[in-house]
Structures are given as structure tokens and as C-alpha cells.
Coordinates of C-alpha atoms in Angstrom, one line a residue:
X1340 CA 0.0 0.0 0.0
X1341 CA 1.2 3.5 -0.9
X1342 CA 0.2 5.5 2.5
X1343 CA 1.5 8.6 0.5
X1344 CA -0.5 8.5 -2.6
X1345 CA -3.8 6.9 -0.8
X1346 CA -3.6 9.9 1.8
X1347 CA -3.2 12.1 -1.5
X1348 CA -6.1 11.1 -3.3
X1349 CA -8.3 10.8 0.1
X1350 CA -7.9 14.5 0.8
X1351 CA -8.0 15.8 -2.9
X1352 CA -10.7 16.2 -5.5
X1353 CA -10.7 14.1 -8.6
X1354 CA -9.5 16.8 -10.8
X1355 CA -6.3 17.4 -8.5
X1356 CA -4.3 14.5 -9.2
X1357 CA -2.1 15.7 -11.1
X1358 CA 0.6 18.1 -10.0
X1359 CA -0.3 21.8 -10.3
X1360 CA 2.1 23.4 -13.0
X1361 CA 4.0 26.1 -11.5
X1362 CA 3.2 30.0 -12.5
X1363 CA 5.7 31.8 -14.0
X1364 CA 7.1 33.7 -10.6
X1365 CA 6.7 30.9 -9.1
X1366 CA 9.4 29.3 -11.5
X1367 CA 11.6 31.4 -11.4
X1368 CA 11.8 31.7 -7.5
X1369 CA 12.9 28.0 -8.0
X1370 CA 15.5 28.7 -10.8
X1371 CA 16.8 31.7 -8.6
X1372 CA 17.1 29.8 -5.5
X1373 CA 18.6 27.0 -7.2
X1374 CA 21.1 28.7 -8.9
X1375 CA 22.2 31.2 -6.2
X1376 CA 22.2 29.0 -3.0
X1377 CA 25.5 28.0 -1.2
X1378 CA 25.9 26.3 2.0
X1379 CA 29.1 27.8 4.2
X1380 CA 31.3 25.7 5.6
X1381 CA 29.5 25.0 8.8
X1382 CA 26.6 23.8 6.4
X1383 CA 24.5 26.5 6.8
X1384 CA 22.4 28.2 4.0
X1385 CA 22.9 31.5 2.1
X1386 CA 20.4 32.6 0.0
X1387 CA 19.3 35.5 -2.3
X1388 CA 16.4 37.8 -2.2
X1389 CA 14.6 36.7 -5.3
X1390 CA 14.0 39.9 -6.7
X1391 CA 11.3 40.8 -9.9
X1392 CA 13.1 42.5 -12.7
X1393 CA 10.1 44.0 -13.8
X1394 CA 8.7 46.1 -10.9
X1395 CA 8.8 50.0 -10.6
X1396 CA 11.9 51.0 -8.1
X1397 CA 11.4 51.6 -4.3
X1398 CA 11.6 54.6 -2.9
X1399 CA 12.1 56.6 0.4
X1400 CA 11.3 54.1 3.4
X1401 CA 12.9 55.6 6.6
X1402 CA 10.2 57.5 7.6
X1403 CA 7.2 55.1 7.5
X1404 CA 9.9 52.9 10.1
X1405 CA 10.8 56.1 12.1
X1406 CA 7.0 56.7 12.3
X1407 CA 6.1 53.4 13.2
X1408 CA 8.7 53.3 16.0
X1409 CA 7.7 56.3 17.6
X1410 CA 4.4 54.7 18.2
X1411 CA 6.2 51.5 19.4
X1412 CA 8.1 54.0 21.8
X1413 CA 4.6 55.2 23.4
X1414 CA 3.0 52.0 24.0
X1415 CA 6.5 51.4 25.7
X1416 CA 6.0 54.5 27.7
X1417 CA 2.5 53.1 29.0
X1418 CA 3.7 49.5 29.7
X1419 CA 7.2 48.7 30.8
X1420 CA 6.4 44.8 30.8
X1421 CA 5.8 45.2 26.9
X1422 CA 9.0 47.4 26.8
X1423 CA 11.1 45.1 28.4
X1424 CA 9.9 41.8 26.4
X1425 CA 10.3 44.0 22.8
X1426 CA 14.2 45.2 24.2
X1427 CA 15.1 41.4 25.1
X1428 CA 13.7 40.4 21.3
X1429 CA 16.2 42.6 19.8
X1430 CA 19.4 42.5 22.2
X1431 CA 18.5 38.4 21.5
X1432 CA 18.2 39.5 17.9
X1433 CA 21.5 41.1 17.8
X1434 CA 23.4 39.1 20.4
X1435 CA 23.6 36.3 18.5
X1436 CA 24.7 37.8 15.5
X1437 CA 21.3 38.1 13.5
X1438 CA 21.1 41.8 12.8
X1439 CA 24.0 44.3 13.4
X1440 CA 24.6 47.8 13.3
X1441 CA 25.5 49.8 10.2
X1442 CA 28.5 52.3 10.2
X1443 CA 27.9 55.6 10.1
X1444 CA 29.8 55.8 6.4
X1445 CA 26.9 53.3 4.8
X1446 CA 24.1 54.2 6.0
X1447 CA 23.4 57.3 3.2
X1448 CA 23.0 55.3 0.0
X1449 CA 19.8 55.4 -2.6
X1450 CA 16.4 54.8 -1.1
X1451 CA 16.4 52.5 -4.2
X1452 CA 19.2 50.4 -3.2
X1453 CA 17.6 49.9 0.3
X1454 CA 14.4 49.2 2.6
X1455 CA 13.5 50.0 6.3
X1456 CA 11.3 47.5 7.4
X1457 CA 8.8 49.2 10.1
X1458 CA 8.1 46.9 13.1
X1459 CA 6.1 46.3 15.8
X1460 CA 5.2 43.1 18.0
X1461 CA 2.8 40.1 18.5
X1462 CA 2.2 38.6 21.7
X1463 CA 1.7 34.9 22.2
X1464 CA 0.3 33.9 25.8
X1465 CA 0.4 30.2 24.9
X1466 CA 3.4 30.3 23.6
X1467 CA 6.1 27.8 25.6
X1468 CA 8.9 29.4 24.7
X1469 CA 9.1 33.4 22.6
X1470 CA 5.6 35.8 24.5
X1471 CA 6.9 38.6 22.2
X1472 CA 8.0 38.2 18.6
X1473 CA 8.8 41.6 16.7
X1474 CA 7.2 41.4 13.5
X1475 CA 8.8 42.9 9.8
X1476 CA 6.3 44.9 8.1
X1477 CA 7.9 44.2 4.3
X1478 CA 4.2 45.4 2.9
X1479 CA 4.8 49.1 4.3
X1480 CA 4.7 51.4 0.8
X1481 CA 7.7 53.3 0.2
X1482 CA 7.0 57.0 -1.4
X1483 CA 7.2 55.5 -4.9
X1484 CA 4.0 53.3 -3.9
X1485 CA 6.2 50.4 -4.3
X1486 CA 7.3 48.2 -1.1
X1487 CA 9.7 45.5 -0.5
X1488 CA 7.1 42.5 -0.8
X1489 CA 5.8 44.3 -4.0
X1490 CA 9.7 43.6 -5.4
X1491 CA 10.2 40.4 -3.8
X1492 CA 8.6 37.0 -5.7
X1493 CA 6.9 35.0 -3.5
X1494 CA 8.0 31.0 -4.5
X1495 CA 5.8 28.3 -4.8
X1496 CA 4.0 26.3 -1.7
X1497 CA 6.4 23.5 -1.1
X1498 CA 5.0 21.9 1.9
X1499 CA 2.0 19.5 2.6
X1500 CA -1.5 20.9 3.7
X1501 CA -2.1 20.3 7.0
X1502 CA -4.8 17.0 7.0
X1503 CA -2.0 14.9 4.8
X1504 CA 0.8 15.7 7.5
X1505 CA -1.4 15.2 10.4
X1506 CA -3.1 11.8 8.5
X1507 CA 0.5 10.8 7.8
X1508 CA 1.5 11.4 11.4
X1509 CA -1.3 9.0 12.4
X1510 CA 0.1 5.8 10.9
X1511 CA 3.1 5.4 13.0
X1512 CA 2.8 3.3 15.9
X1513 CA 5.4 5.3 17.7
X1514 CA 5.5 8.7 17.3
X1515 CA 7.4 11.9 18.0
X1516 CA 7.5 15.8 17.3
X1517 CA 9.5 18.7 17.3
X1518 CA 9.7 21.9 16.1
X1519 CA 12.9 24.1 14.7
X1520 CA 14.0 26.7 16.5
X1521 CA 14.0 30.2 15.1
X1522 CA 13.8 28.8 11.5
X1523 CA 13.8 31.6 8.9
X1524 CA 16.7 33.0 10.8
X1525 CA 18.7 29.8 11.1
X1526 CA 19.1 31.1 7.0
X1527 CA 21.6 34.1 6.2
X1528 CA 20.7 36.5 3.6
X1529 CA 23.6 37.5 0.6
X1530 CA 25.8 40.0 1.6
X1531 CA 25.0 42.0 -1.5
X1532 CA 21.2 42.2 -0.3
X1533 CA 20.9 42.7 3.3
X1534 CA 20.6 46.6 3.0
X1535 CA 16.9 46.0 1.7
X1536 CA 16.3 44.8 4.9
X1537 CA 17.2 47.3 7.6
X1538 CA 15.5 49.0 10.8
X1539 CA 15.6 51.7 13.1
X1540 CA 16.0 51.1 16.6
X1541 CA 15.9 53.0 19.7
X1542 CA 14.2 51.7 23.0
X1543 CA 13.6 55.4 24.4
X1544 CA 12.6 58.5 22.2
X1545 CA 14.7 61.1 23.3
X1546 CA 18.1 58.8 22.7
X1547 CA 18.8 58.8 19.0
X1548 CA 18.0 55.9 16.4
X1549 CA 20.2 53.4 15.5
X1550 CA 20.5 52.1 12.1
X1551 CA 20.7 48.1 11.9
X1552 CA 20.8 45.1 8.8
X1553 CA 18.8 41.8 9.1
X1554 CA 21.2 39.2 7.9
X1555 CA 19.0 36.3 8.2
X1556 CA 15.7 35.7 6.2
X1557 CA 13.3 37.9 7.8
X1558 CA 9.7 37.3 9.0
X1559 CA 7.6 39.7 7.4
X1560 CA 9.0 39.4 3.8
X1561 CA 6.8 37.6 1.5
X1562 CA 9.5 35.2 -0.1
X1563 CA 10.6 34.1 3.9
X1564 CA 8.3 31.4 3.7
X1565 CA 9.8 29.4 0.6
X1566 CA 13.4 30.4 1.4
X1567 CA 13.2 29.0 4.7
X1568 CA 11.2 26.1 3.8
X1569 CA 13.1 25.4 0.5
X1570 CA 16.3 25.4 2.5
X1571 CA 15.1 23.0 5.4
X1572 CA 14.6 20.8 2.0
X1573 CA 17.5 21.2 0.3
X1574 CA 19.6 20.1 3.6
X1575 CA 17.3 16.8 3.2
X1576 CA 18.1 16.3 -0.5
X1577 CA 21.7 17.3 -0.2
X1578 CA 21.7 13.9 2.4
X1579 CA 19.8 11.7 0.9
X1580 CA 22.4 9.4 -0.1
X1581 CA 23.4 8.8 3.5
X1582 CA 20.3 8.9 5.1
X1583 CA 17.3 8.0 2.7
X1584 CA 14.7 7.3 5.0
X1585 CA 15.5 9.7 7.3
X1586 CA 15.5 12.3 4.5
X1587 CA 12.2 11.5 3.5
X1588 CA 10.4 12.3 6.6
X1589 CA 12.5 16.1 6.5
X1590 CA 10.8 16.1 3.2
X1591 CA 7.1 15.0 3.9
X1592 CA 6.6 15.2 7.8
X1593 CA 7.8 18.7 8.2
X1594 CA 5.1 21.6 7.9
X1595 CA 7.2 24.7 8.1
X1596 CA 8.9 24.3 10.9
X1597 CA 6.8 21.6 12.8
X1598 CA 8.0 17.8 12.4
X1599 CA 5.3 15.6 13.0
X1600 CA 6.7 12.0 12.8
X1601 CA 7.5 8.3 14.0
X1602 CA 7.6 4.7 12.8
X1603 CA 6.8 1.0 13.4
X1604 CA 8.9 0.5 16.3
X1605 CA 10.9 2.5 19.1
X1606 CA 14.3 1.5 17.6
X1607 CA 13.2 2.5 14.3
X1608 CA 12.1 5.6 15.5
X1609 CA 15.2 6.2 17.8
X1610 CA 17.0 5.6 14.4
X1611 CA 15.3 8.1 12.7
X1612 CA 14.8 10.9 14.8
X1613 CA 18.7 10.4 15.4
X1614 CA 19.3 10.9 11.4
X1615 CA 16.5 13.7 11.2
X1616 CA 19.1 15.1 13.8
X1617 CA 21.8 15.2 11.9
X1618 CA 20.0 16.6 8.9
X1619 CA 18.9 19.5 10.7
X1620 CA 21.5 20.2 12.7
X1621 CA 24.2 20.6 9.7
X1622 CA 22.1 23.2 8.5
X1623 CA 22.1 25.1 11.4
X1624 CA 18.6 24.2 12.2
X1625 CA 18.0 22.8 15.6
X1626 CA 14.9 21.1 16.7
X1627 CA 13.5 21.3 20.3
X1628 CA 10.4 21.0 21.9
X1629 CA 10.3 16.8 21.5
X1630 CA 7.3 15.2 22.9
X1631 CA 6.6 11.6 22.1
X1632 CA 3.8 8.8 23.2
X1633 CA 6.3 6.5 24.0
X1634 CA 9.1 8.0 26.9
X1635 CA 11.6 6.0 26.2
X1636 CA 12.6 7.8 22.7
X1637 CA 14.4 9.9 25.5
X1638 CA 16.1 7.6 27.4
X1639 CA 19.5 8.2 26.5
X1640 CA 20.8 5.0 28.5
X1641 CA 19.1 2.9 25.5
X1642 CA 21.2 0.9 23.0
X1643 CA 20.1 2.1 20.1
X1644 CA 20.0 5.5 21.4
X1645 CA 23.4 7.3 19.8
X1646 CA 24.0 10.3 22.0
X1647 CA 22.2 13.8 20.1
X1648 CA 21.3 16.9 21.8
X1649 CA 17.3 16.9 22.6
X1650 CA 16.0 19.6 24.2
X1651 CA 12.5 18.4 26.0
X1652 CA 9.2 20.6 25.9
X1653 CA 8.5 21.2 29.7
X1654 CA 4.8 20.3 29.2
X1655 CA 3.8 17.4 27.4
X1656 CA 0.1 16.7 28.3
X1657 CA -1.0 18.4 26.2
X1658 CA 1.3 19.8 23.4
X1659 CA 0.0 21.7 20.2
X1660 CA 0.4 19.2 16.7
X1661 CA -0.1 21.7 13.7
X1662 CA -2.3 24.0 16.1
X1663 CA -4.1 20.1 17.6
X1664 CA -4.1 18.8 20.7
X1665 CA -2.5 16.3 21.1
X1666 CA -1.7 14.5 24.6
X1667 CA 0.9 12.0 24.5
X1668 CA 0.7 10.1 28.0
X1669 CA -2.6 8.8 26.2
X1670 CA -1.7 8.9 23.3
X1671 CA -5.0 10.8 22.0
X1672 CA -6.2 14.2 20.0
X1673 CA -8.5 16.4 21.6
X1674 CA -9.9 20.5 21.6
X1675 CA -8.7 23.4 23.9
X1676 CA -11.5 25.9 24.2
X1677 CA -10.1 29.3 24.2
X1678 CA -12.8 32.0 23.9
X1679 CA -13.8 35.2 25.9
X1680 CA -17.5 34.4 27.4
X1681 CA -17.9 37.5 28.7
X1682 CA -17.6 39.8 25.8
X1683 CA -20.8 41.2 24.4
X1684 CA -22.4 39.3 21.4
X1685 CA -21.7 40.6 18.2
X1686 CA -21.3 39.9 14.5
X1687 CA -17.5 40.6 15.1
X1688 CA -17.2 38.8 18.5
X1689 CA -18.9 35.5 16.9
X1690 CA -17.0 35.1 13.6
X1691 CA -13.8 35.9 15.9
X1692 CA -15.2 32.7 18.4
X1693 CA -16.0 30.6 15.5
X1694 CA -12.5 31.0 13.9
X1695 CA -10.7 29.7 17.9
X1696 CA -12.4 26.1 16.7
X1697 CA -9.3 25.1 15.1
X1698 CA -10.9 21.5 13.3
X1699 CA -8.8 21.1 10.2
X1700 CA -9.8 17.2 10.0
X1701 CA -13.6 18.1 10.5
X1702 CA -14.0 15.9 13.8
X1703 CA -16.3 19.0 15.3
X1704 CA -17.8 19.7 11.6
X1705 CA -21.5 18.8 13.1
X1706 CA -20.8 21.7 15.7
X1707 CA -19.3 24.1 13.6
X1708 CA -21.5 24.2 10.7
X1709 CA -24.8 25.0 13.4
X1710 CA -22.4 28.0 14.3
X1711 CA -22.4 28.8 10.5
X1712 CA -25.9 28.3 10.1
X1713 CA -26.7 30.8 12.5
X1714 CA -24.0 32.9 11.4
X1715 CA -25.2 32.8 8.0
X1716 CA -28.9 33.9 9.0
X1717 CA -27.3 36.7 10.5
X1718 CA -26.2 38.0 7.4
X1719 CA -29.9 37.9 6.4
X1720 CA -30.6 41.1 8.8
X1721 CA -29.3 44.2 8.3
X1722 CA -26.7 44.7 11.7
X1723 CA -23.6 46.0 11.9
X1724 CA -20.1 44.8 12.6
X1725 CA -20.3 46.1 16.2
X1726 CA -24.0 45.8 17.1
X1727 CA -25.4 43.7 19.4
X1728 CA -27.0 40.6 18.6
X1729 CA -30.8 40.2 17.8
X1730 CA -32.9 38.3 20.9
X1731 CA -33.7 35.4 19.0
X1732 CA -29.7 35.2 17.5
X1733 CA -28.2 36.1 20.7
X1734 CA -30.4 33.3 22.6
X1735 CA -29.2 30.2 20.6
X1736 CA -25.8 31.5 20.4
X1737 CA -25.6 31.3 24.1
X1738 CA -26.9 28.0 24.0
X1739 CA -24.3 26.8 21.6
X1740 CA -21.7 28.8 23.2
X1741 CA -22.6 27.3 27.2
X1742 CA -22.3 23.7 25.4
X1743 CA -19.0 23.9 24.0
X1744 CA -17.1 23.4 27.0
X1745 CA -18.3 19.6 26.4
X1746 CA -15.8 19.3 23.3
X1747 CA -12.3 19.6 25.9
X1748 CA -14.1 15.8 26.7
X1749 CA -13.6 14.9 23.7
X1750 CA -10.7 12.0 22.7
X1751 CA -9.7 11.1 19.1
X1752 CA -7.1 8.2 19.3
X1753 CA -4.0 9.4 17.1
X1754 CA -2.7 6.0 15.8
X1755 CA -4.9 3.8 13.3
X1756 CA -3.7 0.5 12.8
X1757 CA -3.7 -0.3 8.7
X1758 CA -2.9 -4.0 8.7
X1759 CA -1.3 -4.4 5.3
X1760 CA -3.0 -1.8 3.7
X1761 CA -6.9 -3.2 4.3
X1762 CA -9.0 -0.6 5.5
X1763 CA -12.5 -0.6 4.7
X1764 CA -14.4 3.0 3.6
X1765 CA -17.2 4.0 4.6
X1766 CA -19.3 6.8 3.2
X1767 CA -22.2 9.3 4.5
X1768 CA -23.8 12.3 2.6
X1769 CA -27.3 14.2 4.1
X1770 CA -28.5 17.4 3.2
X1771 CA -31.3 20.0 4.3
X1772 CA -32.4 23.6 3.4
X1773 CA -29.5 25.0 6.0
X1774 CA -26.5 22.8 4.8
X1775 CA -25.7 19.4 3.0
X1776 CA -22.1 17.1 4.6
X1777 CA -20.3 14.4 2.9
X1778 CA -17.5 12.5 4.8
X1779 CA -15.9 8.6 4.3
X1780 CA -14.2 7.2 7.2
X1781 CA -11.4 4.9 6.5
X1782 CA -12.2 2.9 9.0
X1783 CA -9.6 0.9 11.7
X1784 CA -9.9 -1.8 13.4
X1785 CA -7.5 -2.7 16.7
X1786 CA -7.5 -6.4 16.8
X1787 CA -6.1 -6.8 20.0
X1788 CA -8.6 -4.0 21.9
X1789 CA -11.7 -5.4 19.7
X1790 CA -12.4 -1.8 19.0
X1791 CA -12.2 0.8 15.7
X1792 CA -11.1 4.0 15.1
X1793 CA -11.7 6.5 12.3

């Protein structure tokens, strides 16, 4: 059985089966990252900006960053905790050698030969490791209209949607993730190109700014993505000849810079995420954050356990899989509810709730699409972003929302058994006035348990 072509054709419509011919930016993204690539000695990537030769020049983009820093600089005024979390992010940033100052003699040179990205910050609560990342703003317009993104191509998509990662991830017996740390500035930028990708800096207003270069690939720029991404790849290609299999997960269990993976036995998988190691880790990208259903992955006192630096999430029941739950001591998938019940109901407030119920597999599809029934009915009346919900709108909306607590009880088990390959579909389709469904369950049986999953 092909598990990679089956979970293809499971999650793709008939006309999608063959491969979708590149656009012509999209090609040559490719052909310029292919041709202008080089790894340094230490193995990791340098790459070029992929630039359009068609698009009008940029122009002056200081003061758009100067602007957007002075209103950084109040909010810093107003709340020292933010101020002090956005000053770590950049003395991190230029501590270890991912930005650094210009010299007075280079910073005057043509607005057209350079680009201040403006910045400010997003805060992650439920983030284990970074609260604060500082975020690029390559979309800011420059005075010619024209800004950095506009210049830059994009690259093709290169990784796997979602369902086919997470679908893949549920076939291995033992299993195991990680994420890579920092990844689009584990990848160095040319020389020749860093000036279009400067900032101004200055934690207080009345000290003077400071002019710095981003030498890594930068968050914010549209072609980060696919330079990061393509990178992570190439280091996989580049060692296939030495570690095949190994190579092939990099390749197909990696969704940006989540690895979702395992195989059919713990010294397989010890094996493997050992080589996955290596790949990674020549490249100058280092994974962390391992969680696995099976403890003993970690155990560095087993045989087949070659000693590799593993840095441990400290919380593994749960851990977030590709935005899922996922707890490991059981071994299971489940929902986090995270929404505001004491906000006032509104058009704004409900589509914001709605999109929280991260589903991408459709297990909580029944419950969702009565949210976008009502939701849709909505539209029907003539209410505003902002106003308050109609009685007869706002009272089954409380009704749904008081329920939803009951899907954190919910427990989808991660591994399904394929036993050679024979897994028996099984399809469903309904419709009504408000919505029609169709779904097919491939459909698994555990021998042993005398139960099924799906």
C-alpha cells in the first residue's frame, strides 16, 4: 500500500491528481534559488532575495519605520512589561549575530538600493517558549507606492497541507514531534542584499535611532516562507544518499517548521529521529520541543540511542500538533477551548469565536457548521459589525456557546492501525435547506482492543 499516494487522493478532489504546473514567478523563484544557493562551511544556507526584474523602483522608506517606531516608543511608555519583552527580542536578535549595526559611512546610499522594514510586536500567551515576537512589516509602501514585498517573488508552496501531514503522522505506531527553533533566521541572507532589509531602533525616544541590517531571512518578507522552507529541503536532498529514510520524513513530515513524525517501532524511531538530527542540525537548524507517546525515545541510556542533543518541551500533556491537541501520555487528539464568554455578542465577537475552533480534520464539523448556520442567517438582517446581537440570534448563540465546553471531553485516538493496507471505507452524505455534509471514514480496526477507530 502507498500510504503517501492513498492519503493524497483521500484529501484531494478528482481533478487534483495531477501536480499543479507552476506560475511563472513561481518558477523562477525556484530557478533563482537553485542557482544562487551555497551552503558555508559550517553547512549552513545562504540565499538571495529573489527579486522581480520588472517592478517600478522603491523609494524613500525611513520615515514610514521612524514613524512606526515612535508609536512602538509610546505603548513602551505606557507599559514597561511590553517594553522590556520587545528590548530582550532585539538585544536576542543582535546578540547572536542576527542583525547588526550599520557604520555611520553606509548608511546614506539610494532609497532605491535599500528598505526600512517598520516593526512592531505580537504577543503569544500560549506560547512555551518566545511571548513577544517583533514582527517585519515588508508590505509598508515606500513614497514610490512600491514596497519590499511588492519587489520580492513569492516562491511556490512546497510543503504538505495540514490534514495529509497530520493523516501521515497518524500511521506510525510510535511517534514523536518537534519543532525548529527560530527557522527563517537559522538562513543568512547575501551579503550583496541585506541593505533591503534594515531597521531603526531605539528603546527610548529622546536617545537617537540606531541604524541596523537583518542578515537572516526575515519574518515579514513575503518570499521568507519558501526560502526557509526550501532550505530545510534542500539540507534533506543534499543527504539523501546517506540517510534516505531519514531524508524522507524532512521532506514529507515537516510543515514549516513543525515535524510531525514516527515509525513502526521504538528502535526504528530512535534511528530516525537520530538521522532527522543530523540533517537539521548541519544546516544550522535545531529542533526542540520533543514530545513523544512512547518516553523511552528519551532515554539516553538505550542501546540504540546514539548520543544527540534533545531539548525536551516542559509540558507534554497536552502539546500543540499543527495548532491540535495532542496528549501523549494517552496517546489521543483532543480541543482546547479558548474563547472570551464575557464579551458582548456581536457579529465581530462571533465570527472571531468561530475561527478559535481550530478543526482542520472536520472531527467537530457537526458543531461548527450549526455555528455557520446561525451565522449565516445573520447575514440575512441588516446589523452591523459592532452591534449587538438580535434576541432570537443572541439566545441560541448562548446555547451553543454554554455547550462547547463539552468538546475539551472529547478523545480522538492518534494511531490507526492499517494492517497491510486493508482498511474498509465507509461513506455518509445528508443534506437539508441550511447545509448538506459528505464525509468517508477509512475505518480501523485494533484487533487486539476489539475496537475501531476513524
Amino acid at each position: 500500500m502507498n500510504i503517501d499516494k492513498t492519503l493524497r487522493q483521500f484529501w484531494e478532489v478528482e481533478e487534483i491528481n495531477k501536480p499543479k504546473p507552476l506560475t511563472l514567478d513561481e518558477q523562477n523563484a525556484v530557478n533563482m534559488y537553485q542557482a544562487t544557493y551555497k551552503r558555508e562551511e559550517s553547512g549552513r544556507f545562504v540565499v538571495s532575495l529573489p527579486f522581480k526584474e520588472t517592478e517600478a523602483p522603491l523609494g524613500e522608506s525611513q520615515p514610514a519605520a521612524i514613524h512606526r517606531l515612535k508609536a512602538m516608543q509610546q505603548k513602551f511608555a505606557s507599559d514597561p512589561v511590553f517594553k522590556k519583552m520587545y528590548v530582550e527580542f532585539m538585544a536576542d536578535y543582535l546578540e547572536v549575530g542576527h542583525m547588526e549595526q550599520i557604520p555611520d559611512k553606509e548608511i546614506d546610499i539610494p532609497s532605491d538600493r535599500r528598505f526600512y522594514f517598520p516593526h512592531h510586536a505580537v504577543l503569544r500567551n500560549n506560547s512555551l517558549t518566545t511571548k513577544l515576537r517583533v514582527v517585519f512589516d515588508g508590505s509598508c509602501k515606500t513614497t514610490t507606492g512600491v514596497s519590499l514585498n511588492d519587489r520580492l517573488l513569492v516562491g511556490p508552496k512546497v510543503t504538505e497541507d495540514v490534514p495529509i501531514v497530520v493523516t501521515r503522522f497518524r500511521t506510525y505506531p510510535v511517534a514523536f514531534k518537534a519543532d525548529a527553533e527560530k527557522m527563517y533566521r537559522q538562513v543568512k541572507v547575501r551579503k550583496e542584499e541585506i541593505d533591503y532589509q534594515r531597521i531603526v531602533w531605539s528603546s527610548e525616544s529622546e536617545q537617537p535611532l540606531e541604524h541596523y541590517r537583518l542578515l537572516t531571512v526575515t519574518y515579514g518578507s513575503s518570499c521568507a516562507p519558501y526560502l526557509a522552507v526550501e532550505s530545510l529541503r534542500q539540507a534533506a536532498r543534499d543527504s539523501y544518499g546517506q540517510y534516505p529514510e531519514a531524508a524522507e520524513r524532512v521532506l514529507k513530515n515537516f510543515y514549516v517548521d513543525d515535524l510531525l513524525s514516527g515509525a513502526d517501532t521504538l528502535e526504528e524511531a530512535v534511528k530516525i529521529r537520530n538521522e532527522i538530527i543530523q540533517i537539521t542540525s548541519t544546516a544550522g537548524f535545531n529542533l526542540r520541543k520533543w514530545s513523544s507517546n512512547d518516553p523511552r525515545l528519551f532515554d539516553n541510556n538505550n542501546e540504540a540511542n546514539e548520543a544527540v542533543p534533545l531539548h525536551l518541551a516542559p509540558e507534554t500533556d497536552p502539546v500543540k500538533a499543527l495548532g491540535i491537541q495532542w496528549y501523549p501520555d494517552t496517546d489521543t487528539f483532543g480541543f482546547e477551548l479558548e474563547m472570551d464568554f464575557d464579551k458582548l455578542n456581536t457579529k465581530r465577537q462571533m465570527l472571531s469565536d468561530t475561527a478559535r475552533l481550530f478543526d482542520p480534520l472536520g472531527w467537530i464539523a457537526t458543531i461548527i457548521v450549526r455555528i455557520k448556520i446561525l451565522y449565516q442567517s445573520l447575514w440575512l438582517q441588516d446589523f452591523l459589525w459592532d452591534d449587538p446581537l438580535p434576541a432570537s440570534i443572541n439566545e441560541e448563540w448562548n446555547k451553543i456557546k454554554t455547550s462547547l465546553h463539552e468538546i475539551e471531553n472529547i478523545r480522538i485516538p492518534r494511531w490507526t492501525a492499517n494492517h497491510g493496507g486493508k482498511m474498509p471505507l465507509l461513506g455518509f452524505a445528508d443534506a437539508s435547506e441550511a447545509a448538506y455534509a459528505a464525509v468517508v471514514y477509512a475505518r480501523s480496526t485494533d484487533e487486539e482492543a476489539g475496537g475501531a477507530a476513524m
